[in-house]
Amino acid sequence: ASNAAMRNALKYVDQPGPDGKHCAICIQFVPGAKPTDKGGCNAIPGDTEISPNGYCGAFVQKK
Ligand code: SF4
């Protein structure tokens, strides 16, 4: 399932953002079973189809 309202609010896209920013290196990302699988995001509740290569305005780089 996807959370269209929150995706729109955060301007989520299925491709990396500037400077190589992407979901797999964001503190909000909840990875799937494999690194290439879609996962979840703590900033986009209920969405199970977040791409590890996606990006949105709530990106915060993992330390
Ligand atoms: Fe991806 Fe945005 Fe969620 Fe970070 S906050 S994991 S960039 S959708």
PDB file of N, CA and C and ligand atoms in Angstrom:
ATOM      1  N   ALA A   1       0.849  -1.187   0.000  1.00  0.00           N
ATOM      2  CA  ALA A   1       0.000   0.000   0.000  1.00  0.00           C
ATOM      3  C   ALA A   1       0.888   1.242   0.000  1.00  0.00           C
ATOM      4  N   SER A   2       0.371   2.300  -0.543  1.00  0.00           N
ATOM      5  CA  SER A   2       1.108   3.559  -0.490  1.00  0.00           C
ATOM      6  C   SER A   2       0.243   4.628   0.166  1.00  0.00           C
ATOM      7  N   ASN A   3       0.911   5.597   0.753  1.00  0.00           N
ATOM      8  CA  ASN A   3       0.235   6.693   1.448  1.00  0.00           C
ATOM      9  C   ASN A   3       0.368   7.942   0.573  1.00  0.00           C
ATOM     10  N   ALA A   4      -0.566   8.081  -0.356  1.00  0.00           N
ATOM     11  CA  ALA A   4      -0.463   9.143  -1.359  1.00  0.00           C
ATOM     12  C   ALA A   4      -0.452  10.535  -0.731  1.00  0.00           C
ATOM     13  N   ALA A   5      -1.238  10.716   0.302  1.00  0.00           N
ATOM     14  CA  ALA A   5      -1.331  12.052   0.908  1.00  0.00           C
ATOM     15  C   ALA A   5       0.016  12.487   1.482  1.00  0.00           C
ATOM     16  N   MET A   6       0.659  11.561   2.215  1.00  0.00           N
ATOM     17  CA  MET A   6       1.954  11.922   2.795  1.00  0.00           C
ATOM     18  C   MET A   6       3.045  12.000   1.728  1.00  0.00           C
ATOM     19  N   ARG A   7       2.963  11.106   0.718  1.00  0.00           N
ATOM     20  CA  ARG A   7       3.935  11.205  -0.383  1.00  0.00           C
ATOM     21  C   ARG A   7       3.864  12.590  -1.029  1.00  0.00           C
ATOM     22  N   ASN A   8       2.646  13.036  -1.270  1.00  0.00           N
ATOM     23  CA  ASN A   8       2.479  14.344  -1.906  1.00  0.00           C
ATOM     24  C   ASN A   8       2.968  15.462  -0.984  1.00  0.00           C
ATOM     25  N   ALA A   9       2.635  15.344   0.287  1.00  0.00           N
ATOM     26  CA  ALA A   9       3.007  16.397   1.234  1.00  0.00           C
ATOM     27  C   ALA A   9       4.531  16.546   1.322  1.00  0.00           C
ATOM     28  N   LEU A  10       5.239  15.404   1.227  1.00  0.00           N
ATOM     29  CA  LEU A  10       6.700  15.424   1.350  1.00  0.00           C
ATOM     30  C   LEU A  10       7.392  15.428  -0.010  1.00  0.00           C
ATOM     31  N   LYS A  11       6.597  15.449  -1.093  1.00  0.00           N
ATOM     32  CA  LYS A  11       7.146  15.454  -2.456  1.00  0.00           C
ATOM     33  C   LYS A  11       8.043  14.237  -2.711  1.00  0.00           C
ATOM     34  N   TYR A  12       7.541  13.070  -2.301  1.00  0.00           N
ATOM     35  CA  TYR A  12       8.296  11.830  -2.529  1.00  0.00           C
ATOM     36  C   TYR A  12       8.375  11.515  -4.011  1.00  0.00           C
ATOM     37  N   VAL A  13       9.558  11.040  -4.445  1.00  0.00           N
ATOM     38  CA  VAL A  13       9.746  10.549  -5.815  1.00  0.00           C
ATOM     39  C   VAL A  13      10.513   9.224  -5.772  1.00  0.00           C
ATOM     40  N   ASP A  14      10.319   8.395  -6.811  1.00  0.00           N
ATOM     41  CA  ASP A  14      10.961   7.083  -6.899  1.00  0.00           C
ATOM     42  C   ASP A  14      12.351   7.167  -7.519  1.00  0.00           C
ATOM     43  N   GLN A  15      13.052   8.220  -7.245  1.00  0.00           N
ATOM     44  CA  GLN A  15      14.422   8.354  -7.748  1.00  0.00           C
ATOM     45  C   GLN A  15      15.215   9.191  -6.761  1.00  0.00           C
ATOM     46  N   PRO A  16      16.539   9.059  -6.795  1.00  0.00           N
ATOM     47  CA  PRO A  16      17.351   9.792  -5.824  1.00  0.00           C
ATOM     48  C   PRO A  16      17.203  11.299  -5.954  1.00  0.00           C
ATOM     49  N   GLY A  17      17.463  11.983  -4.870  1.00  0.00           N
ATOM     50  CA  GLY A  17      17.461  13.432  -4.859  1.00  0.00           C
ATOM     51  C   GLY A  17      18.850  13.983  -5.150  1.00  0.00           C
ATOM     52  N   PRO A  18      19.056  15.264  -4.890  1.00  0.00           N
ATOM     53  CA  PRO A  18      20.345  15.894  -5.145  1.00  0.00           C
ATOM     54  C   PRO A  18      21.452  15.313  -4.271  1.00  0.00           C
ATOM     55  N   ASP A  19      22.669  15.352  -4.773  1.00  0.00           N
ATOM     56  CA  ASP A  19      23.851  14.937  -4.020  1.00  0.00           C
ATOM     57  C   ASP A  19      23.773  13.473  -3.572  1.00  0.00           C
ATOM     58  N   GLY A  20      23.098  12.642  -4.356  1.00  0.00           N
ATOM     59  CA  GLY A  20      23.037  11.215  -4.048  1.00  0.00           C
ATOM     60  C   GLY A  20      22.161  10.855  -2.865  1.00  0.00           C
ATOM     61  N   LYS A  21      21.386  11.803  -2.394  1.00  0.00           N
ATOM     62  CA  LYS A  21      20.491  11.510  -1.272  1.00  0.00           C
ATOM     63  C   LYS A  21      19.421  10.514  -1.720  1.00  0.00           C
ATOM     64  N   HIS A  22      19.205   9.472  -0.912  1.00  0.00           N
ATOM     65  CA  HIS A  22      18.156   8.497  -1.234  1.00  0.00           C
ATOM     66  C   HIS A  22      17.749   7.746   0.033  1.00  0.00           C
ATOM     67  N   CYS A  23      16.611   7.082  -0.050  1.00  0.00           N
ATOM     68  CA  CYS A  23      15.981   6.502   1.140  1.00  0.00           C
ATOM     69  C   CYS A  23      16.883   5.524   1.900  1.00  0.00           C
ATOM     70  N   ALA A  24      17.678   4.727   1.175  1.00  0.00           N
ATOM     71  CA  ALA A  24      18.483   3.700   1.842  1.00  0.00           C
ATOM     72  C   ALA A  24      19.473   4.290   2.838  1.00  0.00           C
ATOM     73  N   ILE A  25      19.819   5.556   2.691  1.00  0.00           N
ATOM     74  CA  ILE A  25      20.764   6.176   3.628  1.00  0.00           C
ATOM     75  C   ILE A  25      20.084   7.259   4.481  1.00  0.00           C
ATOM     76  N   CYS A  26      18.766   7.174   4.568  1.00  0.00           N
ATOM     77  CA  CYS A  26      17.981   8.128   5.374  1.00  0.00           C
ATOM     78  C   CYS A  26      17.581   7.473   6.694  1.00  0.00           C
ATOM     79  N   ILE A  27      17.654   8.222   7.776  1.00  0.00           N
ATOM     80  CA  ILE A  27      17.317   7.639   9.084  1.00  0.00           C
ATOM     81  C   ILE A  27      15.869   7.196   9.185  1.00  0.00           C
ATOM     82  N   GLN A  28      14.995   7.696   8.323  1.00  0.00           N
ATOM     83  CA  GLN A  28      13.564   7.348   8.398  1.00  0.00           C
ATOM     84  C   GLN A  28      13.218   6.046   7.680  1.00  0.00           C
ATOM     85  N   PHE A  29      14.142   5.533   6.874  1.00  0.00           N
ATOM     86  CA  PHE A  29      13.821   4.365   6.049  1.00  0.00           C
ATOM     87  C   PHE A  29      13.753   3.091   6.873  1.00  0.00           C
ATOM     88  N   VAL A  30      12.778   2.231   6.579  1.00  0.00           N
ATOM     89  CA  VAL A  30      12.621   0.910   7.188  1.00  0.00           C
ATOM     90  C   VAL A  30      12.830  -0.105   6.074  1.00  0.00           C
ATOM     91  N   PRO A  31      14.027  -0.703   5.993  1.00  0.00           N
ATOM     92  CA  PRO A  31      14.350  -1.539   4.840  1.00  0.00           C
ATOM     93  C   PRO A  31      13.454  -2.766   4.714  1.00  0.00           C
ATOM     94  N   GLY A  32      13.332  -3.264   3.486  1.00  0.00           N
ATOM     95  CA  GLY A  32      12.661  -4.528   3.237  1.00  0.00           C
ATOM     96  C   GLY A  32      13.606  -5.683   3.532  1.00  0.00           C
ATOM     97  N   ALA A  33      13.217  -6.897   3.125  1.00  0.00           N
ATOM     98  CA  ALA A  33      13.990  -8.096   3.443  1.00  0.00           C
ATOM     99  C   ALA A  33      15.371  -8.055   2.802  1.00  0.00           C
ATOM    100  N   LYS A  34      15.442  -7.585   1.578  1.00  0.00           N
ATOM    101  CA  LYS A  34      16.706  -7.451   0.870  1.00  0.00           C
ATOM    102  C   LYS A  34      16.959  -5.972   0.608  1.00  0.00           C
ATOM    103  N   PRO A  35      18.235  -5.594   0.436  1.00  0.00           N
ATOM    104  CA  PRO A  35      18.546  -4.174   0.225  1.00  0.00           C
ATOM    105  C   PRO A  35      17.835  -3.554  -0.974  1.00  0.00           C
ATOM    106  N   THR A  36      17.536  -4.380  -1.979  1.00  0.00           N
ATOM    107  CA  THR A  36      16.874  -3.849  -3.172  1.00  0.00           C
ATOM    108  C   THR A  36      15.350  -3.836  -3.045  1.00  0.00           C
ATOM    109  N   ASP A  37      14.808  -4.454  -1.992  1.00  0.00           N
ATOM    110  CA  ASP A  37      13.348  -4.502  -1.822  1.00  0.00           C
ATOM    111  C   ASP A  37      12.797  -3.142  -1.396  1.00  0.00           C
ATOM    112  N   LYS A  38      11.544  -2.904  -1.757  1.00  0.00           N
ATOM    113  CA  LYS A  38      10.868  -1.726  -1.239  1.00  0.00           C
ATOM    114  C   LYS A  38      10.650  -1.886   0.260  1.00  0.00           C
ATOM    115  N   GLY A  39      10.537  -0.786   0.946  1.00  0.00           N
ATOM    116  CA  GLY A  39      10.368  -0.820   2.390  1.00  0.00           C
ATOM    117  C   GLY A  39       9.380   0.220   2.866  1.00  0.00           C
ATOM    118  N   GLY A  40       9.544   0.607   4.109  1.00  0.00           N
ATOM    119  CA  GLY A  40       8.678   1.611   4.700  1.00  0.00           C
ATOM    120  C   GLY A  40       9.456   2.851   5.089  1.00  0.00           C
ATOM    121  N   CYS A  41       8.727   3.811   5.661  1.00  0.00           N
ATOM    122  CA  CYS A  41       9.346   5.068   6.069  1.00  0.00           C
ATOM    123  C   CYS A  41       8.603   5.597   7.288  1.00  0.00           C
ATOM    124  N   ASN A  42       9.335   5.947   8.306  1.00  0.00           N
ATOM    125  CA  ASN A  42       8.693   6.443   9.528  1.00  0.00           C
ATOM    126  C   ASN A  42       8.006   7.791   9.321  1.00  0.00           C
ATOM    127  N   ALA A  43       8.367   8.502   8.248  1.00  0.00           N
ATOM    128  CA  ALA A  43       7.738   9.795   7.969  1.00  0.00           C
ATOM    129  C   ALA A  43       6.498   9.654   7.088  1.00  0.00           C
ATOM    130  N   ILE A  44       6.304   8.428   6.511  1.00  0.00           N
ATOM    131  CA  ILE A  44       5.171   8.184   5.618  1.00  0.00           C
ATOM    132  C   ILE A  44       4.430   6.941   6.120  1.00  0.00           C
ATOM    133  N   PRO A  45       3.642   7.074   7.182  1.00  0.00           N
ATOM    134  CA  PRO A  45       3.038   5.926   7.853  1.00  0.00           C
ATOM    135  C   PRO A  45       2.149   5.095   6.922  1.00  0.00           C
ATOM    136  N   GLY A  46       2.244   3.774   7.061  1.00  0.00           N
ATOM    137  CA  GLY A  46       1.377   2.867   6.315  1.00  0.00           C
ATOM    138  C   GLY A  46       1.835   2.571   4.915  1.00  0.00           C
ATOM    139  N   ASP A  47       2.903   3.225   4.469  1.00  0.00           N
ATOM    140  CA  ASP A  47       3.382   3.009   3.097  1.00  0.00           C
ATOM    141  C   ASP A  47       4.407   1.888   3.110  1.00  0.00           C
ATOM    142  N   THR A  48       4.175   0.842   2.307  1.00  0.00           N
ATOM    143  CA  THR A  48       5.069  -0.326   2.266  1.00  0.00           C
ATOM    144  C   THR A  48       5.832  -0.404   0.951  1.00  0.00           C
ATOM    145  N   GLU A  49       5.743   0.658   0.151  1.00  0.00           N
ATOM    146  CA  GLU A  49       6.312   0.625  -1.195  1.00  0.00           C
ATOM    147  C   GLU A  49       7.307   1.758  -1.431  1.00  0.00           C
ATOM    148  N   ILE A  50       8.049   2.069  -0.394  1.00  0.00           N
ATOM    149  CA  ILE A  50       9.071   3.118  -0.525  1.00  0.00           C
ATOM    150  C   ILE A  50      10.326   2.513  -1.153  1.00  0.00           C
ATOM    151  N   SER A  51      10.786   3.098  -2.223  1.00  0.00           N
ATOM    152  CA  SER A  51      11.985   2.591  -2.904  1.00  0.00           C
ATOM    153  C   SER A  51      13.240   2.951  -2.123  1.00  0.00           C
ATOM    154  N   PRO A  52      14.194   1.998  -1.997  1.00  0.00           N
ATOM    155  CA  PRO A  52      15.469   2.375  -1.373  1.00  0.00           C
ATOM    156  C   PRO A  52      16.182   3.477  -2.151  1.00  0.00           C
ATOM    157  N   ASN A  53      15.815   3.627  -3.418  1.00  0.00           N
ATOM    158  CA  ASN A  53      16.401   4.669  -4.265  1.00  0.00           C
ATOM    159  C   ASN A  53      15.506   5.890  -4.403  1.00  0.00           C
ATOM    160  N   GLY A  54      14.465   5.983  -3.567  1.00  0.00           N
ATOM    161  CA  GLY A  54      13.586   7.141  -3.611  1.00  0.00           C
ATOM    162  C   GLY A  54      14.159   8.319  -2.823  1.00  0.00           C
ATOM    163  N   TYR A  55      13.319   9.338  -2.721  1.00  0.00           N
ATOM    164  CA  TYR A  55      13.764  10.561  -2.029  1.00  0.00           C
ATOM    165  C   TYR A  55      12.547  11.414  -1.703  1.00  0.00           C
ATOM    166  N   CYS A  56      12.644  12.181  -0.600  1.00  0.00           N
ATOM    167  CA  CYS A  56      11.602  13.169  -0.310  1.00  0.00           C
ATOM    168  C   CYS A  56      12.186  14.300   0.518  1.00  0.00           C
ATOM    169  N   GLY A  57      11.360  15.282   0.767  1.00  0.00           N
ATOM    170  CA  GLY A  57      11.802  16.483   1.464  1.00  0.00           C
ATOM    171  C   GLY A  57      12.129  16.278   2.931  1.00  0.00           C
ATOM    172  N   ALA A  58      11.799  15.104   3.482  1.00  0.00           N
ATOM    173  CA  ALA A  58      12.086  14.832   4.889  1.00  0.00           C
ATOM    174  C   ALA A  58      13.393  14.065   5.062  1.00  0.00           C
ATOM    175  N   PHE A  59      14.161  13.957   3.992  1.00  0.00           N
ATOM    176  CA  PHE A  59      15.431  13.219   4.062  1.00  0.00           C
ATOM    177  C   PHE A  59      16.341  13.751   5.158  1.00  0.00           C
ATOM    178  N   VAL A  60      16.877  12.807   5.966  1.00  0.00           N
ATOM    179  CA  VAL A  60      17.942  13.130   6.923  1.00  0.00           C
ATOM    180  C   VAL A  60      18.984  12.013   6.818  1.00  0.00           C
ATOM    181  N   GLN A  61      20.180  12.381   6.464  1.00  0.00           N
ATOM    182  CA  GLN A  61      21.254  11.400   6.278  1.00  0.00           C
ATOM    183  C   GLN A  61      21.555  10.636   7.560  1.00  0.00           C
ATOM    184  N   LYS A  62      21.704   9.293   7.422  1.00  0.00           N
ATOM    185  CA  LYS A  62      22.199   8.484   8.551  1.00  0.00           C
ATOM    186  C   LYS A  62      23.624   8.906   8.891  1.00  0.00           C
ATOM    187  N   LYS A  63      23.948   8.818  10.154  1.00  0.00           N
ATOM    188  CA  LYS A  63      25.322   9.117  10.573  1.00  0.00           C
ATOM    189  C   LYS A  63      26.224   7.943  10.241  1.00  0.00           C
TER     190      LYS A  63
HETATM  191 FE1  SF4 B   1      12.874   8.282   1.872  1.00  0.00          FE
HETATM  192 FE2  SF4 B   1      11.852  10.615   2.636  1.00  0.00          FE
HETATM  193 FE3  SF4 B   1      11.328   8.453   4.016  1.00  0.00          FE
HETATM  194 FE4  SF4 B   1      13.763   9.467   4.075  1.00  0.00          FE
HETATM  195  S1  SF4 B   1      11.925  10.435   4.872  1.00  0.00           S
HETATM  196  S2  SF4 B   1      13.199   7.285   3.847  1.00  0.00           S
HETATM  197  S3  SF4 B   1      13.968  10.248   1.986  1.00  0.00           S
HETATM  198  S4  SF4 B   1      10.721   8.819   1.900  1.00  0.00           S
END
